[in-house]
PDB file of C-alpha atoms in Angstrom:
ATOM      1  CA  MET A 127     259.800 104.690 392.654  1.00  0.00           C
ATOM      2  CA  LYS A 128     257.268 105.903 395.166  1.00  0.00           C
ATOM      3  CA  LEU A 129     253.800 104.323 395.216  1.00  0.00           C
ATOM      4  CA  ASN A 130     252.116 107.694 394.734  1.00  0.00           C
ATOM      5  CA  SER A 131     254.162 108.295 391.590  1.00  0.00           C
ATOM      6  CA  LEU A 132     253.153 104.930 390.188  1.00  0.00           C
ATOM      7  CA  TYR A 133     249.529 105.615 391.024  1.00  0.00           C
ATOM      8  CA  SER A 134     249.691 108.963 389.207  1.00  0.00           C
ATOM      9  CA  TYR A 135     250.811 107.196 386.028  1.00  0.00           C
ATOM     10  CA  PHE A 136     247.962 104.688 386.404  1.00  0.00           C
ATOM     11  CA  LEU A 137     245.461 107.517 386.891  1.00  0.00           C
ATOM     12  CA  VAL A 138     246.651 109.325 383.756  1.00  0.00           C
ATOM     13  CA  PHE A 139     246.436 106.096 381.752  1.00  0.00           C
ATOM     14  CA  SER A 140     242.881 105.583 383.021  1.00  0.00           C
ATOM     15  CA  LEU A 141     241.859 109.131 382.070  1.00  0.00           C
ATOM     16  CA  LEU A 142     243.399 108.882 378.603  1.00  0.00           C
ATOM     17  CA  LEU A 143     241.698 105.549 378.091  1.00  0.00           C
ATOM     18  CA  SER A 144     238.324 106.951 379.048  1.00  0.00           C
ATOM     19  CA  ILE A 145     238.846 110.089 376.906  1.00  0.00           C
ATOM     20  CA  GLY A 146     240.096 108.428 373.736  1.00  0.00           C
ATOM     21  CA  MET A 147     238.965 104.841 373.756  1.00  0.00           C
ATOM     22  CA  PHE A 148     235.604 104.711 375.577  1.00  0.00           C
ATOM     23  CA  SER A 149     233.189 102.282 374.002  1.00  0.00           C
ATOM     24  CA  SER A 150     230.221 100.320 375.203  1.00  0.00           C
ATOM     25  CA  CYS A 151     229.760  96.610 374.759  1.00  0.00           C
ATOM     26  CA  ALA A 152     226.391  95.063 374.134  1.00  0.00           C
ATOM     27  CA  SER A 153     225.427  92.451 376.686  1.00  0.00           C
ATOM     28  CA  THR A 154     224.674  88.938 375.527  1.00  0.00           C
ATOM     29  CA  GLU A 155     221.019  88.060 375.852  1.00  0.00           C
ATOM     30  CA  THR A 156     220.335  85.139 378.218  1.00  0.00           C
ATOM     31  CA  THR A 157     218.278  82.422 376.686  1.00  0.00           C
ATOM     32  CA  THR A 158     217.479  80.072 379.542  1.00  0.00           C
ATOM     33  CA  GLU A 159     215.799  80.505 382.870  1.00  0.00           C
ATOM     34  CA  GLU A 160     218.840  78.972 384.556  1.00  0.00           C
ATOM     35  CA  ASN A 161     221.189  81.564 383.031  1.00  0.00           C
ATOM     36  CA  THR A 162     218.823  84.358 383.997  1.00  0.00           C
ATOM     37  CA  GLU A 163     218.866  83.185 387.601  1.00  0.00           C
ATOM     38  CA  GLU A 164     222.682  82.987 387.576  1.00  0.00           C
ATOM     39  CA  THR A 165     222.957  86.515 386.177  1.00  0.00           C
ATOM     40  CA  THR A 166     220.617  87.837 388.852  1.00  0.00           C
ATOM     41  CA  THR A 167     222.695  86.163 391.522  1.00  0.00           C
ATOM     42  CA  ASP A 168     225.918  87.697 390.154  1.00  0.00           C
ATOM     43  CA  GLU A 169     224.415  91.182 390.126  1.00  0.00           C
ATOM     44  CA  THR A 170     223.481  90.974 393.778  1.00  0.00           C
ATOM     45  CA  VAL A 171     226.873  89.893 395.129  1.00  0.00           C
ATOM     46  CA  ASN A 172     227.740  91.875 398.280  1.00  0.00           C
ATOM     47  CA  THR A 173     224.396  93.660 398.349  1.00  0.00           C
ATOM     48  CA  ASP A 174     225.236  95.028 401.786  1.00  0.00           C
ATOM     49  CA  GLN A 175     228.165  96.928 400.201  1.00  0.00           C
ATOM     50  CA  GLU A 176     226.424  98.408 397.178  1.00  0.00           C
ATOM     51  CA  SER A 177     226.118 101.947 398.565  1.00  0.00           C
ATOM     52  CA  PRO A 178     229.175 104.150 397.942  1.00  0.00           C
ATOM     53  CA  THR A 179     231.352 104.968 400.936  1.00  0.00           C
ATOM     54  CA  LYS A 180     230.456 108.222 402.668  1.00  0.00           C
ATOM     55  CA  PHE A 181     233.202 110.402 404.137  1.00  0.00           C
ATOM     56  CA  ALA A 182     232.950 113.229 406.665  1.00  0.00           C
ATOM     57  CA  ASN A 183     234.664 115.684 404.320  1.00  0.00           C
ATOM     58  CA  LEU A 184     236.547 116.077 401.040  1.00  0.00           C
ATOM     59  CA  ASP A 185     239.930 115.712 402.697  1.00  0.00           C
ATOM     60  CA  GLU A 186     239.085 112.256 404.055  1.00  0.00           C
ATOM     61  CA  MET A 187     237.621 111.225 400.703  1.00  0.00           C
ATOM     62  CA  ILE A 188     240.681 112.220 398.687  1.00  0.00           C
ATOM     63  CA  MET A 189     243.103 110.635 401.120  1.00  0.00           C
ATOM     64  CA  ASP A 190     241.141 107.369 401.113  1.00  0.00           C
ATOM     65  CA  LEU A 191     240.498 107.066 397.370  1.00  0.00           C
ATOM     66  CA  GLY A 192     244.198 107.661 396.703  1.00  0.00           C
ATOM     67  CA  ASP A 193     243.978 109.384 393.317  1.00  0.00           C
ATOM     68  CA  TYR A 194     245.764 112.467 394.650  1.00  0.00           C
ATOM     69  CA  SER A 195     248.024 113.103 397.626  1.00  0.00           C
ATOM     70  CA  THR A 196     249.766 115.859 399.538  1.00  0.00           C
ATOM     71  CA  ASP A 197     252.880 113.649 399.496  1.00  0.00           C
ATOM     72  CA  ASN A 198     253.504 114.317 395.807  1.00  0.00           C
ATOM     73  CA  ASN A 199     251.828 117.746 395.692  1.00  0.00           C
ATOM     74  CA  THR A 200     248.944 116.517 393.552  1.00  0.00           C
ATOM     75  CA  TYR A 201     246.406 117.643 396.163  1.00  0.00           C
ATOM     76  CA  GLU A 202     245.956 120.738 398.293  1.00  0.00           C
ATOM     77  CA  LYS A 203     243.105 121.560 400.657  1.00  0.00           C
ATOM     78  CA  MET A 204     242.328 125.277 400.604  1.00  0.00           C
ATOM     79  CA  SER A 205     239.143 125.051 402.690  1.00  0.00           C
ATOM     80  CA  ASP A 206     236.477 122.483 403.529  1.00  0.00           C
ATOM     81  CA  THR A 207     234.902 123.020 400.090  1.00  0.00           C
ATOM     82  CA  GLN A 208     237.890 124.323 398.081  1.00  0.00           C
ATOM     83  CA  ILE A 209     240.605 122.046 396.742  1.00  0.00           C
ATOM     84  CA  ARG A 210     243.383 121.940 394.178  1.00  0.00           C
ATOM     85  CA  ILE A 211     244.237 118.756 392.282  1.00  0.00           C
ATOM     86  CA  SER A 212     247.110 118.178 389.867  1.00  0.00           C
ATOM     87  CA  PRO A 213     246.707 115.217 387.524  1.00  0.00           C
ATOM     88  CA  ALA A 214     249.938 113.975 385.993  1.00  0.00           C
ATOM     89  CA  VAL A 215     250.332 114.614 382.264  1.00  0.00           C
ATOM     90  CA  PRO A 216     252.616 112.500 380.035  1.00  0.00           C
ATOM     91  CA  ALA A 217     255.482 114.389 378.423  1.00  0.00           C
ATOM     92  CA  SER A 218     254.199 113.295 375.001  1.00  0.00           C
ATOM     93  CA  ALA A 219     250.702 114.771 375.478  1.00  0.00           C
ATOM     94  CA  ASP A 220     249.735 117.587 373.102  1.00  0.00           C
ATOM     95  CA  ASP A 221     247.654 120.655 374.004  1.00  0.00           C
ATOM     96  CA  ALA A 222     244.328 119.014 373.234  1.00  0.00           C
ATOM     97  CA  GLN A 223     245.133 115.937 375.292  1.00  0.00           C
ATOM     98  CA  ILE A 224     246.272 118.033 378.247  1.00  0.00           C
ATOM     99  CA  GLN A 225     243.068 120.067 378.140  1.00  0.00           C
ATOM    100  CA  ASP A 226     241.017 116.865 378.049  1.00  0.00           C
ATOM    101  CA  ILE A 227     242.882 115.452 381.049  1.00  0.00           C
ATOM    102  CA  VAL A 228     242.188 118.660 382.978  1.00  0.00           C
ATOM    103  CA  LYS A 229     238.486 118.631 382.091  1.00  0.00           C
ATOM    104  CA  ALA A 230     238.062 114.920 382.815  1.00  0.00           C
ATOM    105  CA  SER A 231     239.792 115.376 386.172  1.00  0.00           C
ATOM    106  CA  MET A 232     237.448 118.229 387.055  1.00  0.00           C
ATOM    107  CA  VAL A 233     234.364 116.203 386.090  1.00  0.00           C
ATOM    108  CA  SER A 234     235.484 113.119 388.010  1.00  0.00           C
ATOM    109  CA  MET A 235     236.389 115.027 391.175  1.00  0.00           C
ATOM    110  CA  ALA A 236     233.162 117.020 391.188  1.00  0.00           C
ATOM    111  CA  MET A 237     230.975 113.953 390.816  1.00  0.00           C
ATOM    112  CA  ARG A 238     232.876 111.978 393.421  1.00  0.00           C
ATOM    113  CA  ALA A 239     232.703 114.888 395.866  1.00  0.00           C
ATOM    114  CA  PHE A 240     228.911 114.738 395.767  1.00  0.00           C
ATOM    115  CA  ILE A 241     228.775 110.934 395.738  1.00  0.00           C
ATOM    116  CA  HIS A 242     231.054 110.409 398.724  1.00  0.00           C
ATOM    117  CA  THR A 243     230.365 113.470 400.900  1.00  0.00           C
ATOM    118  CA  ASP A 244     227.395 115.651 401.861  1.00  0.00           C
ATOM    119  CA  VAL A 245     228.792 118.928 400.493  1.00  0.00           C
ATOM    120  CA  THR A 246     226.300 121.000 398.520  1.00  0.00           C
ATOM    121  CA  GLU A 247     228.946 122.965 396.610  1.00  0.00           C
ATOM    122  CA  VAL A 248     232.600 122.434 395.770  1.00  0.00           C
ATOM    123  CA  SER A 249     235.267 124.671 394.227  1.00  0.00           C
ATOM    124  CA  ILE A 250     237.915 122.769 392.295  1.00  0.00           C
ATOM    125  CA  LYS A 251     241.138 124.087 390.818  1.00  0.00           C
ATOM    126  CA  VAL A 252     242.880 121.758 388.383  1.00  0.00           C
ATOM    127  CA  VAL A 253     246.526 122.467 387.593  1.00  0.00           C
ATOM    128  CA  PRO A 254     248.096 119.654 385.556  1.00  0.00           C
ATOM    129  CA  GLN A 255     251.542 118.448 386.487  1.00  0.00           C
ATOM    130  CA  LYS A 256     254.163 117.270 384.011  1.00  0.00           C
ATOM    131  CA  ALA A 257     254.800 113.633 384.832  1.00  0.00           C
ATOM    132  CA  SER A 258     258.255 112.638 386.000  1.00  0.00           C
ATOM    133  CA  MET A 259     259.843 109.473 387.345  1.00  0.00           C
ATOM    134  CA  ASN A 260     261.100 111.650 390.187  1.00  0.00           C
ATOM    135  CA  PRO A 261     258.185 113.459 391.913  1.00  0.00           C
ATOM    136  CA  GLU A 262     260.548 116.263 392.892  1.00  0.00           C
ATOM    137  CA  ASP A 263     261.053 117.073 389.205  1.00  0.00           C
ATOM    138  CA  ALA A 264     257.314 117.325 388.456  1.00  0.00           C
ATOM    139  CA  LYS A 265     256.391 120.790 387.200  1.00  0.00           C
ATOM    140  CA  MET A 266     253.035 122.552 387.404  1.00  0.00           C
ATOM    141  CA  MET A 267     251.589 123.508 384.024  1.00  0.00           C
ATOM    142  CA  GLU A 268     249.809 126.705 385.035  1.00  0.00           C
ATOM    143  CA  LYS A 269     248.832 127.690 381.482  1.00  0.00           C
ATOM    144  CA  TYR A 270     246.339 124.800 381.382  1.00  0.00           C
ATOM    145  CA  MET A 271     244.770 125.582 384.769  1.00  0.00           C
ATOM    146  CA  GLN A 272     240.989 125.396 385.057  1.00  0.00           C
ATOM    147  CA  GLU A 273     238.805 126.136 388.054  1.00  0.00           C
ATOM    148  CA  GLY A 274     235.111 126.078 388.762  1.00  0.00           C
ATOM    149  CA  THR A 275     232.509 126.097 391.494  1.00  0.00           C
ATOM    150  CA  ILE A 276     229.954 123.346 391.069  1.00  0.00           C
ATOM    151  CA  THR A 277     226.716 122.723 392.972  1.00  0.00           C
ATOM    152  CA  ARG A 278     225.187 119.386 393.884  1.00  0.00           C
ATOM    153  CA  LYS A 279     222.006 120.339 392.031  1.00  0.00           C
ATOM    154  CA  LYS A 280     223.921 120.997 388.818  1.00  0.00           C
ATOM    155  CA  ALA A 281     225.857 117.735 389.145  1.00  0.00           C
ATOM    156  CA  GLU A 282     222.608 115.803 389.591  1.00  0.00           C
ATOM    157  CA  GLU A 283     221.159 117.442 386.473  1.00  0.00           C
ATOM    158  CA  VAL A 284     224.258 116.645 384.419  1.00  0.00           C
ATOM    159  CA  ALA A 285     224.353 113.009 385.563  1.00  0.00           C
ATOM    160  CA  LYS A 286     220.716 112.631 384.594  1.00  0.00           C
ATOM    161  CA  GLN A 287     221.099 114.362 381.222  1.00  0.00           C
ATOM    162  CA  TYR A 288     224.305 112.724 379.995  1.00  0.00           C
ATOM    163  CA  ALA A 289     224.388 109.381 381.823  1.00  0.00           C
ATOM    164  CA  GLY A 290     220.675 108.856 382.424  1.00  0.00           C
ATOM    165  CA  THR A 291     221.210 108.083 386.096  1.00  0.00           C
ATOM    166  CA  ASP A 292     221.680 109.487 389.598  1.00  0.00           C
ATOM    167  CA  LEU A 293     224.984 110.378 391.232  1.00  0.00           C
ATOM    168  CA  ASN A 294     225.415 107.187 393.266  1.00  0.00           C
ATOM    169  CA  SER A 295     225.012 105.066 390.129  1.00  0.00           C
ATOM    170  CA  LEU A 296     228.191 106.576 388.649  1.00  0.00           C
ATOM    171  CA  VAL A 297     230.223 104.213 390.846  1.00  0.00           C
ATOM    172  CA  GLY A 298     229.917 100.545 391.707  1.00  0.00           C
ATOM    173  CA  ASN A 299     231.665  98.010 389.517  1.00  0.00           C
ATOM    174  CA  LYS A 300     232.963  94.450 389.516  1.00  0.00           C
ATOM    175  CA  ILE A 301     236.349  92.837 389.310  1.00  0.00           C
ATOM    176  CA  GLY A 302     235.430  89.267 388.539  1.00  0.00           C
ATOM    177  CA  ASP A 303     232.808  88.356 391.121  1.00  0.00           C
ATOM    178  CA  LEU A 304     233.963  91.000 393.582  1.00  0.00           C
ATOM    179  CA  PHE A 305     231.742  94.084 393.747  1.00  0.00           C
ATOM    180  CA  ARG A 306     233.585  97.360 394.401  1.00  0.00           C
ATOM    181  CA  ALA A 307     231.136  99.988 395.655  1.00  0.00           C
ATOM    182  CA  ASP A 308     233.475 102.953 395.018  1.00  0.00           C
ATOM    183  CA  MET A 309     234.908 101.889 391.654  1.00  0.00           C
ATOM    184  CA  PRO A 310     233.895 104.091 388.660  1.00  0.00           C
ATOM    185  CA  ASN A 311     231.687 102.406 386.091  1.00  0.00           C
ATOM    186  CA  ASP A 312     230.471 102.992 382.538  1.00  0.00           C
ATOM    187  CA  ASN A 313     228.044 105.688 383.708  1.00  0.00           C
ATOM    188  CA  LEU A 314     230.913 107.886 384.880  1.00  0.00           C
ATOM    189  CA  GLU A 315     232.764 107.157 381.638  1.00  0.00           C
ATOM    190  CA  LYS A 316     229.794 108.638 379.754  1.00  0.00           C
ATOM    191  CA  LEU A 317     230.506 111.929 381.509  1.00  0.00           C
ATOM    192  CA  ARG A 318     234.290 112.054 381.223  1.00  0.00           C
ATOM    193  CA  GLY A 319     234.702 110.219 377.912  1.00  0.00           C
ATOM    194  CA  SER A 320     235.460 112.113 374.694  1.00  0.00           C
ATOM    195  CA  GLU A 321     231.904 112.022 373.333  1.00  0.00           C
ATOM    196  CA  ASN A 322     230.392 114.154 376.094  1.00  0.00           C
ATOM    197  CA  LEU A 323     233.393 115.639 377.899  1.00  0.00           C
ATOM    198  CA  ASN A 324     233.247 119.200 376.560  1.00  0.00           C
ATOM    199  CA  ALA A 325     229.480 119.463 376.987  1.00  0.00           C
ATOM    200  CA  VAL A 326     229.592 118.016 380.510  1.00  0.00           C
ATOM    201  CA  PHE A 327     232.469 120.279 381.561  1.00  0.00           C
ATOM    202  CA  SER A 328     230.665 123.315 380.202  1.00  0.00           C
ATOM    203  CA  ALA A 329     227.388 122.360 381.870  1.00  0.00           C
ATOM    204  CA  LEU A 330     229.091 121.892 385.250  1.00  0.00           C
ATOM    205  CA  THR A 331     231.315 124.971 385.199  1.00  0.00           C
ATOM    206  CA  GLY A 332     229.483 127.377 382.901  1.00  0.00           C
ATOM    207  CA  LYS A 333     232.595 127.659 380.691  1.00  0.00           C
TER     208      LYS A 333
END
């Protein structure tokens, strides 16, 4: 199986998880000065890498992040600010789940476009693709297609309203003690999770 195909399945699983199972966990209050100092130290690991990676354009960003690829037809560049992405959809997904995957994909791509590049506006077309073990058998699901043109200003407003933060704070997460500056965090999940997804999508696209 090709790596891109495997990654598509992982991406779909991640989106479904964020849509249907997002929950927040309360942090345990530290009771000693020593623990407080340790927590502070953990939070500042790799401080020189805390800023998200900046790319010259959307094409470089998408190729580097690896969520979509021209190799499996899940990504197409139409212009410097116009792109098409095709998230993989499990064969068992119903209409509502497919629509949520499309909306969550739109939200994620829009936010990451403004986080990782200097574009002021981006046009995104999302056409889901029926998942298949063989990428050549994957079929576009045109009936679920969504497209929208989103401005940086609108994205900033939405991030503030629904996640209570700025765009750059939507990424930056840890795996153990390793800080990953470009990894989505709970703030992004607030935007693409089931609780706010429809409202966020509507606010960004006007639909």
